Amino acid sequence: MQHLKNSEWQNVTGITEFLLLGFRNVENLNILLFLLFLVIYIVTLSGNFLIVALVMAEQHLHTPMYFFLSNLSFVEICYTSNILPRMLNSFLTGDKTISFVGCILQMHLFSTLAATECYLLAVMSYDRYLAICRPLHYVTLMDNRTCILLVSVSWLIGSLLITILTSLLTQLTFCSQYQIDHFFCDFTPVVRLSCSDTRVIETAAFITSSIGILPTFLITVTSYIFIITTILKIPSMTGRQKAFSTCSSHLTVVSVFYGSLAFVYILPTNGKFKELNKVFSFLYTILTPMANPFIYSLRNKDVKDTLRKALCQFGCCFSCIH
């Protein structure tokens, strides 16, 4: 049965695997890159798992803001785990191939997680808008049921939009070109390898981005326009600083995420911009998930206090054991 399934894929595509070129001219640095990316992966998993664990364990962090933050950290864990393990294997073994099914699956998971993250960032922006601009109504507007609904809708819409594109992608024919000039299977590089007409899927990608991803960006920007306007109206400097501190970490994450995302999908992907495109892809797919826990912990008093308390408790337990 598995053999028939593989044969069917081969008949549809004409090829059974792709070659991920990754970062060129670094073959002699494979061991060094393996160690570097291994450290990045461990730090990313540790930092994001720590955020999730702290939010789950500490009662005073059971608020909408930290509920959304823990979901964002979970997305970052999945995000990185979808890309880095295969890269680590490639650096260690020198094998840059990925099966056709594996490539489509990686692209689907990556795109779904990226779309979901856009929605979660928009939800977190809206949450900060309610907390700062409508504080008297915040508790009633952002209750537990609403929080769960917003997170569920973020995952559902993100998955639905990408499933449509993936189903169209599997209908394309791939003839002889099999080299993907990227370090993972991204949508645009894969589609460009097809030898069939790609106008339908490109139109679908534009429509889904316009009705799905663009609104999340607009919600985020609009929320922060109202937030900043409200903060500037606060008479005391201390009040302004306190209000801004509740959203500064999220604003930093949003700026880095959408900034790098814009460079990746707005800049040309040929000629001298190709390697620059990879750099910005590396920024938002690998470095941002690693940096986010540090941004939230270093710029957020509640997280720092909780982490300090947890470390003290661990230190006390360790001292008692010895």
PDB file of C-alpha atoms in Angstrom:
ATOM      1  CA  MET A   1       0.000   0.000   0.000  1.00  0.00           C
ATOM      2  CA  GLN A   2       2.834   2.361   0.920  1.00  0.00           C
ATOM      3  CA  HIS A   3       4.601   1.458  -2.339  1.00  0.00           C
ATOM      4  CA  LEU A   4       1.480   2.314  -4.348  1.00  0.00           C
ATOM      5  CA  LYS A   5       1.153   5.617  -2.509  1.00  0.00           C
ATOM      6  CA  ASN A   6       4.766   6.525  -3.282  1.00  0.00           C
ATOM      7  CA  SER A   7       4.285   5.528  -6.916  1.00  0.00           C
ATOM      8  CA  GLU A   8       1.231   7.745  -7.115  1.00  0.00           C
ATOM      9  CA  TRP A   9       3.210  10.727  -5.775  1.00  0.00           C
ATOM     10  CA  GLN A  10       5.970  10.017  -8.293  1.00  0.00           C
ATOM     11  CA  ASN A  11       3.503   9.924 -11.199  1.00  0.00           C
ATOM     12  CA  VAL A  12       1.987  13.240 -10.132  1.00  0.00           C
ATOM     13  CA  THR A  13       5.246  15.063  -9.521  1.00  0.00           C
ATOM     14  CA  GLY A  14       7.773  13.421 -11.822  1.00  0.00           C
ATOM     15  CA  ILE A  15      10.279  13.558  -8.946  1.00  0.00           C
ATOM     16  CA  THR A  16      10.335  11.988  -5.494  1.00  0.00           C
ATOM     17  CA  GLU A  17      12.576  14.399  -3.581  1.00  0.00           C
ATOM     18  CA  PHE A  18      13.905  17.938  -3.466  1.00  0.00           C
ATOM     19  CA  LEU A  19      17.387  19.231  -2.720  1.00  0.00           C
ATOM     20  CA  LEU A  20      17.517  22.062  -0.168  1.00  0.00           C
ATOM     21  CA  LEU A  21      20.607  24.098  -1.060  1.00  0.00           C
ATOM     22  CA  GLY A  22      20.539  26.018   2.227  1.00  0.00           C
ATOM     23  CA  PHE A  23      23.375  28.474   2.844  1.00  0.00           C
ATOM     24  CA  ARG A  24      25.927  28.108   0.082  1.00  0.00           C
ATOM     25  CA  ASN A  25      29.716  28.022   0.447  1.00  0.00           C
ATOM     26  CA  VAL A  26      29.558  26.817   4.043  1.00  0.00           C
ATOM     27  CA  GLU A  27      30.247  23.115   3.495  1.00  0.00           C
ATOM     28  CA  ASN A  28      33.570  23.402   5.327  1.00  0.00           C
ATOM     29  CA  LEU A  29      31.760  24.871   8.361  1.00  0.00           C
ATOM     30  CA  ASN A  30      29.172  22.119   8.776  1.00  0.00           C
ATOM     31  CA  ILE A  31      30.349  20.961  12.212  1.00  0.00           C
ATOM     32  CA  LEU A  32      30.549  24.531  13.509  1.00  0.00           C
ATOM     33  CA  LEU A  33      27.089  25.319  12.107  1.00  0.00           C
ATOM     34  CA  PHE A  34      25.715  22.101  13.596  1.00  0.00           C
ATOM     35  CA  LEU A  35      26.923  23.135  17.062  1.00  0.00           C
ATOM     36  CA  LEU A  36      25.641  26.699  16.609  1.00  0.00           C
ATOM     37  CA  PHE A  37      22.167  25.631  15.489  1.00  0.00           C
ATOM     38  CA  LEU A  38      22.033  22.939  18.164  1.00  0.00           C
ATOM     39  CA  VAL A  39      22.633  25.608  20.825  1.00  0.00           C
ATOM     40  CA  ILE A  40      19.979  27.824  19.221  1.00  0.00           C
ATOM     41  CA  TYR A  41      17.499  24.928  19.210  1.00  0.00           C
ATOM     42  CA  ILE A  42      18.161  24.022  22.848  1.00  0.00           C
ATOM     43  CA  VAL A  43      17.902  27.654  23.985  1.00  0.00           C
ATOM     44  CA  THR A  44      14.687  28.144  21.989  1.00  0.00           C
ATOM     45  CA  LEU A  45      13.028  25.048  23.429  1.00  0.00           C
ATOM     46  CA  SER A  46      14.217  25.815  26.967  1.00  0.00           C
ATOM     47  CA  GLY A  47      13.105  29.449  26.905  1.00  0.00           C
ATOM     48  CA  ASN A  48       9.673  28.805  25.418  1.00  0.00           C
ATOM     49  CA  PHE A  49       8.993  25.719  27.558  1.00  0.00           C
ATOM     50  CA  LEU A  50       9.936  27.824  30.590  1.00  0.00           C
ATOM     51  CA  ILE A  51       7.377  30.495  29.642  1.00  0.00           C
ATOM     52  CA  VAL A  52       4.666  27.842  29.222  1.00  0.00           C
ATOM     53  CA  ALA A  53       5.599  26.163  32.521  1.00  0.00           C
ATOM     54  CA  LEU A  54       5.652  29.437  34.492  1.00  0.00           C
ATOM     55  CA  VAL A  55       2.249  30.498  33.148  1.00  0.00           C
ATOM     56  CA  MET A  56       0.737  27.110  33.958  1.00  0.00           C
ATOM     57  CA  ALA A  57       2.304  26.831  37.426  1.00  0.00           C
ATOM     58  CA  GLU A  58       1.870  30.345  38.823  1.00  0.00           C
ATOM     59  CA  GLN A  59      -1.669  31.343  39.782  1.00  0.00           C
ATOM     60  CA  HIS A  60      -1.096  35.094  39.425  1.00  0.00           C
ATOM     61  CA  LEU A  61      -0.074  34.562  35.783  1.00  0.00           C
ATOM     62  CA  HIS A  62      -3.466  33.045  34.947  1.00  0.00           C
ATOM     63  CA  THR A  63      -4.531  36.168  33.073  1.00  0.00           C
ATOM     64  CA  PRO A  64      -5.460  36.673  29.394  1.00  0.00           C
ATOM     65  CA  MET A  65      -2.123  38.313  28.541  1.00  0.00           C
ATOM     66  CA  TYR A  66      -0.072  35.379  29.835  1.00  0.00           C
ATOM     67  CA  PHE A  67      -2.507  32.822  28.437  1.00  0.00           C
ATOM     68  CA  PHE A  68      -1.896  34.287  24.984  1.00  0.00           C
ATOM     69  CA  LEU A  69       1.850  34.473  25.667  1.00  0.00           C
ATOM     70  CA  SER A  70       2.004  30.768  26.560  1.00  0.00           C
ATOM     71  CA  ASN A  71       0.166  29.908  23.333  1.00  0.00           C
ATOM     72  CA  LEU A  72       2.627  32.050  21.367  1.00  0.00           C
ATOM     73  CA  SER A  73       5.522  30.199  23.027  1.00  0.00           C
ATOM     74  CA  PHE A  74       3.937  26.869  22.072  1.00  0.00           C
ATOM     75  CA  VAL A  75       3.715  28.056  18.440  1.00  0.00           C
ATOM     76  CA  GLU A  76       7.402  29.050  18.561  1.00  0.00           C
ATOM     77  CA  ILE A  77       8.337  25.585  19.857  1.00  0.00           C
ATOM     78  CA  CYS A  78       6.469  23.910  16.976  1.00  0.00           C
ATOM     79  CA  TYR A  79       7.816  26.500  14.531  1.00  0.00           C
ATOM     80  CA  THR A  80      11.456  25.778  15.350  1.00  0.00           C
ATOM     81  CA  SER A  81      10.979  22.011  15.658  1.00  0.00           C
ATOM     82  CA  ASN A  82       9.562  21.948  12.132  1.00  0.00           C
ATOM     83  CA  ILE A  83      12.760  23.421  10.627  1.00  0.00           C
ATOM     84  CA  LEU A  84      15.829  22.980  12.829  1.00  0.00           C
ATOM     85  CA  PRO A  85      15.999  19.164  13.317  1.00  0.00           C
ATOM     86  CA  ARG A  86      16.198  18.607   9.550  1.00  0.00           C
ATOM     87  CA  MET A  87      18.851  21.356   9.266  1.00  0.00           C
ATOM     88  CA  LEU A  88      20.869  19.766  12.068  1.00  0.00           C
ATOM     89  CA  ASN A  89      20.730  16.406  10.283  1.00  0.00           C
ATOM     90  CA  SER A  90      21.844  18.083   7.059  1.00  0.00           C
ATOM     91  CA  PHE A  91      24.863  19.716   8.727  1.00  0.00           C
ATOM     92  CA  LEU A  92      25.822  16.468  10.447  1.00  0.00           C
ATOM     93  CA  THR A  93      25.390  14.028   7.546  1.00  0.00           C
ATOM     94  CA  GLY A  94      25.745  16.334   4.529  1.00  0.00           C
ATOM     95  CA  ASP A  95      22.429  15.008   3.169  1.00  0.00           C
ATOM     96  CA  LYS A  96      20.435  17.961   1.824  1.00  0.00           C
ATOM     97  CA  THR A  97      17.610  15.965   0.271  1.00  0.00           C
ATOM     98  CA  ILE A  98      14.032  15.980   1.508  1.00  0.00           C
ATOM     99  CA  SER A  99      11.247  13.790   0.138  1.00  0.00           C
ATOM    100  CA  PHE A 100       8.431  15.346  -1.841  1.00  0.00           C
ATOM    101  CA  VAL A 101       5.882  14.437   0.837  1.00  0.00           C
ATOM    102  CA  GLY A 102       8.254  15.633   3.579  1.00  0.00           C
ATOM    103  CA  CYS A 103       8.748  18.953   1.801  1.00  0.00           C
ATOM    104  CA  ILE A 104       5.015  19.542   1.355  1.00  0.00           C
ATOM    105  CA  LEU A 105       4.405  18.602   4.988  1.00  0.00           C
ATOM    106  CA  GLN A 106       7.144  20.952   6.230  1.00  0.00           C
ATOM    107  CA  MET A 107       5.779  23.803   4.111  1.00  0.00           C
ATOM    108  CA  HIS A 108       2.236  23.137   5.337  1.00  0.00           C
ATOM    109  CA  LEU A 109       3.215  23.076   9.018  1.00  0.00           C
ATOM    110  CA  PHE A 110       5.456  26.122   8.714  1.00  0.00           C
ATOM    111  CA  SER A 111       2.829  28.176   6.862  1.00  0.00           C
ATOM    112  CA  THR A 112       0.077  27.117   9.284  1.00  0.00           C
ATOM    113  CA  LEU A 113       2.179  28.097  12.304  1.00  0.00           C
ATOM    114  CA  ALA A 114       3.191  31.408  10.687  1.00  0.00           C
ATOM    115  CA  ALA A 115      -0.442  32.273   9.915  1.00  0.00           C
ATOM    116  CA  THR A 116      -1.498  31.255  13.433  1.00  0.00           C
ATOM    117  CA  GLU A 117       1.245  33.440  14.918  1.00  0.00           C
ATOM    118  CA  CYS A 118      -0.051  36.429  12.946  1.00  0.00           C
ATOM    119  CA  TYR A 119      -3.496  35.895  14.459  1.00  0.00           C
ATOM    120  CA  LEU A 120      -2.099  35.394  17.973  1.00  0.00           C
ATOM    121  CA  LEU A 121      -0.079  38.616  17.726  1.00  0.00           C
ATOM    122  CA  ALA A 122      -3.242  40.422  16.608  1.00  0.00           C
ATOM    123  CA  VAL A 123      -5.178  38.912  19.532  1.00  0.00           C
ATOM    124  CA  MET A 124      -2.448  39.996  21.953  1.00  0.00           C
ATOM    125  CA  SER A 125      -2.545  43.516  20.504  1.00  0.00           C
ATOM    126  CA  TYR A 126      -6.303  43.650  20.943  1.00  0.00           C
ATOM    127  CA  ASP A 127      -5.900  42.395  24.513  1.00  0.00           C
ATOM    128  CA  ARG A 128      -3.457  45.223  25.301  1.00  0.00           C
ATOM    129  CA  TYR A 129      -5.825  47.717  23.638  1.00  0.00           C
ATOM    130  CA  LEU A 130      -8.671  46.659  25.927  1.00  0.00           C
ATOM    131  CA  ALA A 131      -6.421  46.690  29.014  1.00  0.00           C
ATOM    132  CA  ILE A 132      -5.094  50.205  28.373  1.00  0.00           C
ATOM    133  CA  CYS A 133      -7.874  51.946  26.454  1.00  0.00           C
ATOM    134  CA  ARG A 134     -10.927  50.307  28.083  1.00  0.00           C
ATOM    135  CA  PRO A 135      -9.712  49.161  31.521  1.00  0.00           C
ATOM    136  CA  LEU A 136     -13.142  49.355  33.196  1.00  0.00           C
ATOM    137  CA  HIS A 137     -14.618  46.880  30.716  1.00  0.00           C
ATOM    138  CA  TYR A 138     -11.531  44.653  30.379  1.00  0.00           C
ATOM    139  CA  VAL A 139     -12.603  41.913  32.803  1.00  0.00           C
ATOM    140  CA  THR A 140     -16.006  41.468  31.193  1.00  0.00           C
ATOM    141  CA  LEU A 141     -14.785  41.725  27.593  1.00  0.00           C
ATOM    142  CA  MET A 142     -11.769  39.422  27.997  1.00  0.00           C
ATOM    143  CA  ASP A 143     -13.065  36.550  30.132  1.00  0.00           C
ATOM    144  CA  ASN A 144     -11.835  32.933  30.016  1.00  0.00           C
ATOM    145  CA  ARG A 145     -14.377  31.880  27.387  1.00  0.00           C
ATOM    146  CA  THR A 146     -13.390  34.743  25.086  1.00  0.00           C
ATOM    147  CA  CYS A 147      -9.672  33.949  25.484  1.00  0.00           C
ATOM    148  CA  ILE A 148     -10.160  30.297  24.559  1.00  0.00           C
ATOM    149  CA  LEU A 149     -12.381  31.278  21.633  1.00  0.00           C
ATOM    150  CA  LEU A 150      -9.814  33.758  20.260  1.00  0.00           C
ATOM    151  CA  VAL A 151      -6.970  31.236  20.464  1.00  0.00           C
ATOM    152  CA  SER A 152      -9.111  28.483  18.894  1.00  0.00           C
ATOM    153  CA  VAL A 153     -10.158  30.761  16.033  1.00  0.00           C
ATOM    154  CA  SER A 154      -6.495  31.733  15.464  1.00  0.00           C
ATOM    155  CA  TRP A 155      -5.517  28.085  15.013  1.00  0.00           C
ATOM    156  CA  LEU A 156      -8.617  27.234  12.979  1.00  0.00           C
ATOM    157  CA  ILE A 157      -8.331  30.074  10.457  1.00  0.00           C
ATOM    158  CA  GLY A 158      -4.569  29.648  10.127  1.00  0.00           C
ATOM    159  CA  SER A 159      -4.995  25.928   9.421  1.00  0.00           C
ATOM    160  CA  LEU A 160      -7.907  26.420   7.021  1.00  0.00           C
ATOM    161  CA  LEU A 161      -6.178  29.047   4.893  1.00  0.00           C
ATOM    162  CA  ILE A 162      -2.993  27.007   4.479  1.00  0.00           C
ATOM    163  CA  THR A 163      -4.874  23.739   3.857  1.00  0.00           C
ATOM    164  CA  ILE A 164      -6.473  25.372   0.814  1.00  0.00           C
ATOM    165  CA  LEU A 165      -3.051  26.332  -0.573  1.00  0.00           C
ATOM    166  CA  THR A 166      -1.523  22.945   0.231  1.00  0.00           C
ATOM    167  CA  SER A 167      -4.320  21.099  -1.572  1.00  0.00           C
ATOM    168  CA  LEU A 168      -3.701  23.261  -4.654  1.00  0.00           C
ATOM    169  CA  LEU A 169       0.054  22.732  -4.375  1.00  0.00           C
ATOM    170  CA  THR A 170      -0.319  18.949  -4.489  1.00  0.00           C
ATOM    171  CA  GLN A 171      -2.078  19.317  -7.863  1.00  0.00           C
ATOM    172  CA  LEU A 172       1.006  20.903  -9.467  1.00  0.00           C
ATOM    173  CA  THR A 173       3.448  18.954 -11.620  1.00  0.00           C
ATOM    174  CA  PHE A 174       7.172  19.029 -10.865  1.00  0.00           C
ATOM    175  CA  CYS A 175       9.257  17.788 -13.781  1.00  0.00           C
ATOM    176  CA  SER A 176      13.028  18.157 -13.704  1.00  0.00           C
ATOM    177  CA  GLN A 177      13.850  21.078 -11.407  1.00  0.00           C
ATOM    178  CA  TYR A 178      14.281  19.837  -7.874  1.00  0.00           C
ATOM    179  CA  GLN A 179      16.782  22.258  -6.267  1.00  0.00           C
ATOM    180  CA  ILE A 180      15.222  24.639  -3.734  1.00  0.00           C
ATOM    181  CA  ASP A 181      17.503  27.600  -3.055  1.00  0.00           C
ATOM    182  CA  HIS A 182      16.477  27.879   0.588  1.00  0.00           C
ATOM    183  CA  PHE A 183      17.124  26.189   3.933  1.00  0.00           C
ATOM    184  CA  PHE A 184      13.545  24.938   4.280  1.00  0.00           C
ATOM    185  CA  CYS A 185      10.526  24.277   2.070  1.00  0.00           C
ATOM    186  CA  ASP A 186       8.871  27.671   1.796  1.00  0.00           C
ATOM    187  CA  PHE A 187       5.797  28.256  -0.365  1.00  0.00           C
ATOM    188  CA  THR A 188       7.214  30.578  -3.035  1.00  0.00           C
ATOM    189  CA  PRO A 189      10.472  28.672  -3.810  1.00  0.00           C
ATOM    190  CA  VAL A 190       8.528  25.395  -4.104  1.00  0.00           C
ATOM    191  CA  VAL A 191       5.828  26.821  -6.399  1.00  0.00           C
ATOM    192  CA  ARG A 192       8.473  28.330  -8.698  1.00  0.00           C
ATOM    193  CA  LEU A 193       9.890  24.864  -9.372  1.00  0.00           C
ATOM    194  CA  SER A 194       6.620  23.644 -10.885  1.00  0.00           C
ATOM    195  CA  CYS A 195       6.494  23.101 -14.634  1.00  0.00           C
ATOM    196  CA  SER A 196       2.691  23.463 -14.724  1.00  0.00           C
ATOM    197  CA  ASP A 197       0.543  26.608 -14.773  1.00  0.00           C
ATOM    198  CA  THR A 198       0.801  28.246 -11.333  1.00  0.00           C
ATOM    199  CA  ARG A 199      -1.566  31.185 -11.906  1.00  0.00           C
ATOM    200  CA  VAL A 200      -4.417  29.582  -9.960  1.00  0.00           C
ATOM    201  CA  ILE A 201      -2.355  28.846  -6.857  1.00  0.00           C
ATOM    202  CA  GLU A 202      -0.626  32.242  -6.998  1.00  0.00           C
ATOM    203  CA  THR A 203      -4.019  33.952  -7.195  1.00  0.00           C
ATOM    204  CA  ALA A 204      -5.277  31.810  -4.307  1.00  0.00           C
ATOM    205  CA  ALA A 205      -2.193  32.721  -2.272  1.00  0.00           C
ATOM    206  CA  PHE A 206      -2.808  36.422  -2.908  1.00  0.00           C
ATOM    207  CA  ILE A 207      -6.484  36.144  -1.952  1.00  0.00           C
ATOM    208  CA  THR A 208      -5.868  34.137   1.223  1.00  0.00           C
ATOM    209  CA  SER A 209      -3.135  36.573   2.268  1.00  0.00           C
ATOM    210  CA  SER A 210      -5.403  39.546   1.570  1.00  0.00           C
ATOM    211  CA  ILE A 211      -8.419  38.233   3.470  1.00  0.00           C
ATOM    212  CA  GLY A 212      -6.505  36.280   6.089  1.00  0.00           C
ATOM    213  CA  ILE A 213      -3.098  37.707   6.990  1.00  0.00           C
ATOM    214  CA  LEU A 214      -3.473  41.394   6.056  1.00  0.00           C
ATOM    215  CA  PRO A 215      -6.356  41.970   8.517  1.00  0.00           C
ATOM    216  CA  THR A 216      -4.221  40.686  11.406  1.00  0.00           C
ATOM    217  CA  PHE A 217      -1.552  43.251  10.569  1.00  0.00           C
ATOM    218  CA  LEU A 218      -4.151  46.023  10.350  1.00  0.00           C
ATOM    219  CA  ILE A 219      -5.686  44.974  13.698  1.00  0.00           C
ATOM    220  CA  THR A 220      -2.236  45.031  15.297  1.00  0.00           C
ATOM    221  CA  VAL A 221      -1.327  48.446  13.880  1.00  0.00           C
ATOM    222  CA  THR A 222      -4.722  49.971  14.704  1.00  0.00           C
ATOM    223  CA  SER A 223      -4.592  48.627  18.260  1.00  0.00           C
ATOM    224  CA  TYR A 224      -1.208  50.211  18.868  1.00  0.00           C
ATOM    225  CA  ILE A 225      -2.277  53.519  17.360  1.00  0.00           C
ATOM    226  CA  PHE A 226      -5.071  53.687  19.957  1.00  0.00           C
ATOM    227  CA  ILE A 227      -2.740  52.411  22.699  1.00  0.00           C
ATOM    228  CA  ILE A 228      -0.035  55.004  22.029  1.00  0.00           C
ATOM    229  CA  THR A 229      -2.632  57.773  21.720  1.00  0.00           C
ATOM    230  CA  THR A 230      -4.144  56.784  25.076  1.00  0.00           C
ATOM    231  CA  ILE A 231      -0.736  56.541  26.785  1.00  0.00           C
ATOM    232  CA  LEU A 232       0.263  60.021  25.563  1.00  0.00           C
ATOM    233  CA  LYS A 233      -2.882  61.436  27.183  1.00  0.00           C
ATOM    234  CA  ILE A 234      -1.877  60.143  30.633  1.00  0.00           C
ATOM    235  CA  PRO A 235      -0.808  63.255  32.603  1.00  0.00           C
ATOM    236  CA  SER A 236       1.999  61.788  34.746  1.00  0.00           C
ATOM    237  CA  MET A 237       5.283  60.437  33.408  1.00  0.00           C
ATOM    238  CA  THR A 238       5.116  57.536  35.867  1.00  0.00           C
ATOM    239  CA  GLY A 239       1.647  56.612  34.633  1.00  0.00           C
ATOM    240  CA  ARG A 240       2.792  56.681  31.011  1.00  0.00           C
ATOM    241  CA  GLN A 241       5.819  54.502  31.769  1.00  0.00           C
ATOM    242  CA  LYS A 242       3.710  51.986  33.704  1.00  0.00           C
ATOM    243  CA  ALA A 243       1.124  51.771  30.908  1.00  0.00           C
ATOM    244  CA  PHE A 244       3.756  51.407  28.204  1.00  0.00           C
ATOM    245  CA  SER A 245       5.636  48.720  30.161  1.00  0.00           C
ATOM    246  CA  THR A 246       2.610  46.394  29.887  1.00  0.00           C
ATOM    247  CA  CYS A 247       2.861  46.292  26.083  1.00  0.00           C
ATOM    248  CA  SER A 248       6.500  47.177  25.286  1.00  0.00           C
ATOM    249  CA  SER A 249       7.667  43.552  25.066  1.00  0.00           C
ATOM    250  CA  HIS A 250       4.814  42.596  22.728  1.00  0.00           C
ATOM    251  CA  LEU A 251       5.433  45.686  20.592  1.00  0.00           C
ATOM    252  CA  THR A 252       9.098  44.650  20.260  1.00  0.00           C
ATOM    253  CA  VAL A 253       8.140  41.120  19.170  1.00  0.00           C
ATOM    254  CA  VAL A 254       5.564  42.440  16.681  1.00  0.00           C
ATOM    255  CA  SER A 255       8.064  44.891  15.181  1.00  0.00           C
ATOM    256  CA  VAL A 256      10.767  42.245  14.691  1.00  0.00           C
ATOM    257  CA  PHE A 257       8.320  39.634  13.328  1.00  0.00           C
ATOM    258  CA  TYR A 258       6.495  41.835  10.816  1.00  0.00           C
ATOM    259  CA  GLY A 259       9.658  43.763   9.917  1.00  0.00           C
ATOM    260  CA  SER A 260      11.583  40.642   8.903  1.00  0.00           C
ATOM    261  CA  LEU A 261       8.465  39.129   7.309  1.00  0.00           C
ATOM    262  CA  ALA A 262       8.028  42.240   5.156  1.00  0.00           C
ATOM    263  CA  PHE A 263      11.628  42.062   3.916  1.00  0.00           C
ATOM    264  CA  VAL A 264      11.235  38.376   3.026  1.00  0.00           C
ATOM    265  CA  TYR A 265       8.042  38.726   0.997  1.00  0.00           C
ATOM    266  CA  ILE A 266       8.459  42.259  -0.404  1.00  0.00           C
ATOM    267  CA  LEU A 267      12.105  42.237  -1.504  1.00  0.00           C
ATOM    268  CA  PRO A 268      12.895  40.507  -4.833  1.00  0.00           C
ATOM    269  CA  THR A 269      14.031  36.898  -4.429  1.00  0.00           C
ATOM    270  CA  ASN A 270      16.520  36.868  -7.293  1.00  0.00           C
ATOM    271  CA  GLY A 271      19.992  38.215  -7.914  1.00  0.00           C
ATOM    272  CA  LYS A 272      21.791  39.947  -5.040  1.00  0.00           C
ATOM    273  CA  PHE A 273      18.622  39.955  -2.897  1.00  0.00           C
ATOM    274  CA  LYS A 274      18.410  36.139  -2.768  1.00  0.00           C
ATOM    275  CA  GLU A 275      20.934  35.694   0.062  1.00  0.00           C
ATOM    276  CA  LEU A 276      19.484  38.715   1.888  1.00  0.00           C
ATOM    277  CA  ASN A 277      16.091  37.030   1.659  1.00  0.00           C
ATOM    278  CA  LYS A 278      17.539  33.969   3.378  1.00  0.00           C
ATOM    279  CA  VAL A 279      19.011  36.125   6.133  1.00  0.00           C
ATOM    280  CA  PHE A 280      15.652  37.692   6.968  1.00  0.00           C
ATOM    281  CA  SER A 281      13.968  34.276   6.715  1.00  0.00           C
ATOM    282  CA  PHE A 282      16.533  33.034   9.224  1.00  0.00           C
ATOM    283  CA  LEU A 283      15.702  36.006  11.450  1.00  0.00           C
ATOM    284  CA  TYR A 284      11.960  35.391  11.768  1.00  0.00           C
ATOM    285  CA  THR A 285      11.966  31.581  11.568  1.00  0.00           C
ATOM    286  CA  ILE A 286      14.880  30.780  13.901  1.00  0.00           C
ATOM    287  CA  LEU A 287      16.279  33.780  15.766  1.00  0.00           C
ATOM    288  CA  THR A 288      12.927  35.375  16.688  1.00  0.00           C
ATOM    289  CA  PRO A 289      11.548  32.234  18.410  1.00  0.00           C
ATOM    290  CA  MET A 290      14.791  32.067  20.404  1.00  0.00           C
ATOM    291  CA  ALA A 291      14.725  35.764  21.329  1.00  0.00           C
ATOM    292  CA  ASN A 292      11.038  36.063  22.262  1.00  0.00           C
ATOM    293  CA  PRO A 293      11.276  34.430  25.730  1.00  0.00           C
ATOM    294  CA  PHE A 294      14.184  36.747  26.595  1.00  0.00           C
ATOM    295  CA  ILE A 295      12.288  39.793  25.342  1.00  0.00           C
ATOM    296  CA  TYR A 296       9.251  38.927  27.449  1.00  0.00           C
ATOM    297  CA  SER A 297      11.264  37.961  30.539  1.00  0.00           C
ATOM    298  CA  LEU A 298      13.659  40.921  30.424  1.00  0.00           C
ATOM    299  CA  ARG A 299      10.981  43.539  29.732  1.00  0.00           C
ATOM    300  CA  ASN A 300       8.197  42.123  31.893  1.00  0.00           C
ATOM    301  CA  LYS A 301       8.265  42.569  35.663  1.00  0.00           C
ATOM    302  CA  ASP A 302       5.749  39.789  36.409  1.00  0.00           C
ATOM    303  CA  VAL A 303       7.716  37.211  34.425  1.00  0.00           C
ATOM    304  CA  LYS A 304      11.025  38.309  35.996  1.00  0.00           C
ATOM    305  CA  ASP A 305       9.577  38.148  39.516  1.00  0.00           C
ATOM    306  CA  THR A 306       8.036  34.721  38.897  1.00  0.00           C
ATOM    307  CA  LEU A 307      11.259  33.389  37.372  1.00  0.00           C
ATOM    308  CA  ARG A 308      13.288  34.779  40.282  1.00  0.00           C
ATOM    309  CA  LYS A 309      10.892  33.148  42.750  1.00  0.00           C
ATOM    310  CA  ALA A 310      11.072  29.809  40.929  1.00  0.00           C
ATOM    311  CA  LEU A 311      14.878  29.913  40.867  1.00  0.00           C
ATOM    312  CA  CYS A 312      14.989  30.716  44.583  1.00  0.00           C
ATOM    313  CA  GLN A 313      12.676  27.793  45.344  1.00  0.00           C
ATOM    314  CA  PHE A 314      14.789  25.498  43.202  1.00  0.00           C
ATOM    315  CA  GLY A 315      17.945  26.734  44.945  1.00  0.00           C
ATOM    316  CA  CYS A 316      16.438  26.106  48.360  1.00  0.00           C
ATOM    317  CA  CYS A 317      15.332  22.581  47.384  1.00  0.00           C
ATOM    318  CA  PHE A 318      18.768  21.831  45.940  1.00  0.00           C
ATOM    319  CA  SER A 319      20.474  23.052  49.141  1.00  0.00           C
ATOM    320  CA  CYS A 320      18.184  20.900  51.290  1.00  0.00           C
ATOM    321  CA  ILE A 321      19.003  17.799  49.242  1.00  0.00           C
ATOM    322  CA  HIS A 322      22.723  18.361  49.718  1.00  0.00           C
TER     323      HIS A 322
END
